[in-house]
Coordinates of C-alpha atoms in Angstrom, one line a residue:
M1 CA 0.0 0.0 0.0
I2 CA 2.8 2.4 0.9
R3 CA 4.7 1.4 -2.2
A4 CA 1.7 2.2 -4.4
R5 CA 1.2 5.6 -2.7
Q6 CA 4.9 6.4 -3.3
W7 CA 4.6 5.4 -6.9
N8 CA 1.4 7.6 -7.4
L9 CA 3.1 10.5 -5.7
W10 CA 6.2 10.1 -8.0
W11 CA 3.9 10.2 -11.1
L12 CA 2.1 13.2 -9.7
V13 CA 5.3 15.1 -9.1
A14 CA 6.6 14.1 -12.6
A15 CA 3.4 15.3 -14.2
L16 CA 3.5 18.6 -12.4
A17 CA 7.1 19.1 -13.4
L18 CA 6.3 18.5 -17.0
L19 CA 3.2 20.8 -17.0
P20 CA 5.1 24.1 -17.5
S21 CA 7.2 22.6 -20.3
G22 CA 4.0 21.8 -22.2
C23 CA 3.4 25.5 -23.0
G24 CA 6.4 25.2 -25.4
F25 CA 8.6 27.8 -26.9
H26 CA 7.1 31.0 -28.3
L27 CA 9.1 33.5 -30.3
Q28 CA 9.7 36.8 -28.4
T29 CA 6.5 38.8 -28.1
G30 CA 4.8 36.4 -30.5
A31 CA 6.5 37.9 -33.5
S32 CA 6.4 36.0 -36.7
I33 CA 9.5 34.7 -38.3
P34 CA 11.4 37.0 -40.7
P35 CA 10.2 37.1 -44.3
K36 CA 13.5 35.4 -45.5
L37 CA 12.5 32.3 -43.4
T38 CA 8.8 32.1 -44.3
G39 CA 8.0 28.5 -45.1
L40 CA 11.1 27.2 -43.3
R41 CA 11.6 23.4 -43.6
V42 CA 13.5 21.4 -41.0
T43 CA 15.5 18.2 -41.7
G44 CA 17.7 16.2 -39.3
T45 CA 20.3 13.5 -39.7
G46 CA 21.9 11.3 -37.1
P47 CA 20.4 9.1 -34.4
A48 CA 18.7 12.1 -32.7
G49 CA 18.2 14.2 -35.8
G50 CA 14.6 13.2 -36.4
A51 CA 13.5 13.9 -32.9
L52 CA 15.3 17.3 -32.8
A53 CA 13.9 18.3 -36.2
Q54 CA 10.4 17.4 -35.0
A55 CA 10.8 19.5 -31.9
V56 CA 12.0 22.5 -33.9
D57 CA 9.2 22.0 -36.4
R58 CA 6.6 21.9 -33.7
A59 CA 7.9 25.2 -32.2
L60 CA 7.8 26.8 -35.7
Q61 CA 4.2 25.6 -36.3
R62 CA 3.1 27.1 -33.0
D63 CA 4.2 30.4 -34.3
G64 CA 2.3 30.0 -37.6
N65 CA 5.1 28.8 -39.8
H66 CA 4.1 26.1 -42.2
A67 CA 6.9 24.4 -44.1
Q68 CA 6.7 24.9 -47.9
Q69 CA 8.4 22.7 -50.5
G70 CA 10.4 25.6 -52.0
G71 CA 11.1 27.3 -48.7
P72 CA 14.5 27.7 -46.9
L73 CA 15.9 24.7 -45.2
L74 CA 17.2 24.4 -41.6
Q75 CA 19.6 21.5 -41.5
I76 CA 20.4 19.7 -38.3
D77 CA 23.2 17.3 -39.1
N78 CA 24.9 14.6 -37.1
A79 CA 22.6 14.9 -34.1
Y80 CA 23.2 12.4 -31.3
V81 CA 22.9 12.2 -27.6
S82 CA 25.8 10.9 -25.5
Q83 CA 25.4 9.9 -21.8
R84 CA 27.9 9.6 -19.1
I85 CA 27.8 8.9 -15.4
I86 CA 28.7 11.8 -13.2
S87 CA 28.0 10.5 -9.8
I88 CA 28.3 7.0 -8.2
S89 CA 27.2 5.8 -4.8
P90 CA 30.2 5.1 -2.6
S91 CA 28.4 2.4 -0.7
S92 CA 26.8 0.4 -3.5
G93 CA 28.8 1.4 -6.5
V94 CA 25.5 2.2 -8.4
A95 CA 25.3 5.2 -10.8
L96 CA 23.3 8.0 -9.1
E97 CA 23.5 10.8 -11.6
F98 CA 23.9 10.9 -15.4
L99 CA 24.7 13.7 -17.9
D100 CA 23.0 13.6 -21.3
T101 CA 24.7 15.8 -24.0
L102 CA 23.1 16.7 -27.3
H103 CA 25.5 17.2 -30.1
A104 CA 24.6 18.6 -33.6
E105 CA 25.6 21.0 -36.4
I106 CA 23.0 23.5 -37.6
S107 CA 22.8 25.5 -40.8
V108 CA 20.3 27.3 -42.9
I109 CA 20.1 27.3 -46.7
G110 CA 17.9 29.7 -48.6
S111 CA 15.4 28.7 -51.3
D112 CA 17.9 30.0 -53.8
H113 CA 20.4 27.4 -52.4
K114 CA 22.6 30.1 -50.9
I115 CA 24.0 29.6 -47.4
L116 CA 22.0 31.9 -45.0
L117 CA 23.6 30.6 -41.8
A118 CA 26.9 28.8 -42.0
S119 CA 27.2 25.5 -40.1
Q120 CA 27.7 25.9 -36.4
P121 CA 27.9 23.4 -33.5
L122 CA 25.2 22.9 -31.0
L123 CA 26.0 21.4 -27.6
M124 CA 23.3 21.1 -24.9
E125 CA 23.6 19.3 -21.6
N126 CA 21.0 18.0 -19.1
S127 CA 21.6 15.9 -16.0
F128 CA 19.2 13.6 -14.2
S129 CA 19.4 11.6 -11.0
Y130 CA 18.9 7.9 -10.6
N131 CA 16.3 6.8 -8.0
S132 CA 17.9 3.8 -6.3
G133 CA 14.7 3.1 -4.4
N134 CA 12.9 2.4 -7.7
P135 CA 15.2 1.0 -10.4
L136 CA 12.4 0.6 -12.9
A137 CA 11.9 4.4 -13.0
T138 CA 15.4 4.9 -14.4
N139 CA 14.2 4.2 -18.0
E140 CA 11.3 6.7 -17.6
Q141 CA 13.6 9.3 -16.1
Q142 CA 16.0 8.8 -19.1
I143 CA 13.2 9.2 -21.6
T144 CA 11.9 12.3 -19.9
S145 CA 15.4 13.8 -19.7
Q146 CA 16.0 13.2 -23.4
R147 CA 12.6 14.7 -24.4
L148 CA 13.4 17.8 -22.3
L149 CA 16.9 17.9 -23.9
M150 CA 15.3 17.9 -27.4
E151 CA 12.9 20.7 -26.4
Q152 CA 15.8 22.8 -25.0
G153 CA 17.8 22.1 -28.1
A154 CA 14.9 23.2 -30.3
R155 CA 14.6 26.5 -28.4
Q156 CA 18.4 27.1 -28.6
I157 CA 18.4 26.4 -32.4
L158 CA 15.5 28.9 -32.9
R159 CA 17.2 31.5 -30.8
R160 CA 20.4 31.2 -32.8
V161 CA 18.7 31.3 -36.1
L162 CA 16.3 34.1 -35.4
N163 CA 18.9 36.2 -33.6
S164 CA 21.6 35.8 -36.3
P165 CA 22.5 39.1 -38.0
G166 CA 21.0 38.0 -41.4
F167 CA 17.5 37.4 -39.9
R168 CA 17.2 39.8 -37.0
R169 CA 14.5 42.4 -37.5
Q170 CA 15.6 46.0 -37.5
A171 CA 14.1 48.4 -35.0
P172 CA 11.8 51.0 -36.6

């Protein structure tokens, strides 16, 4: 009975923690993307490229951007997530904390096939702790951590693209 209550409490806390992240990324002041990027398409390569491209595409769609066949292309290349142990229990030798790192290269190519944003590296990190009291929760923690990492990566990519000198809106 106590175990079930703890499990339910854990799920409640996890759901409450994810609730604010559900609002997603919105561009500053709800501004639309610059005219040069209207119809922006997103592609990704690598083991995490598809998930990261989908996260970016969802953020763009929330702002009203709908990918167009002839539109500019945001390329996310060689995307992958690496994981390493950053903390081990001295008494049991069990890993207690992990660090997930998202690696990728991003670039933007215009509809005229000219480079609008030269390739640049993306590196995002997110740590999560292992619950030694519930070993089965580790997989769920890892999945949640990587989902959050993709959302953070998508926000970072959009910040970089929209704030790059070639796309930044000029003040009136």
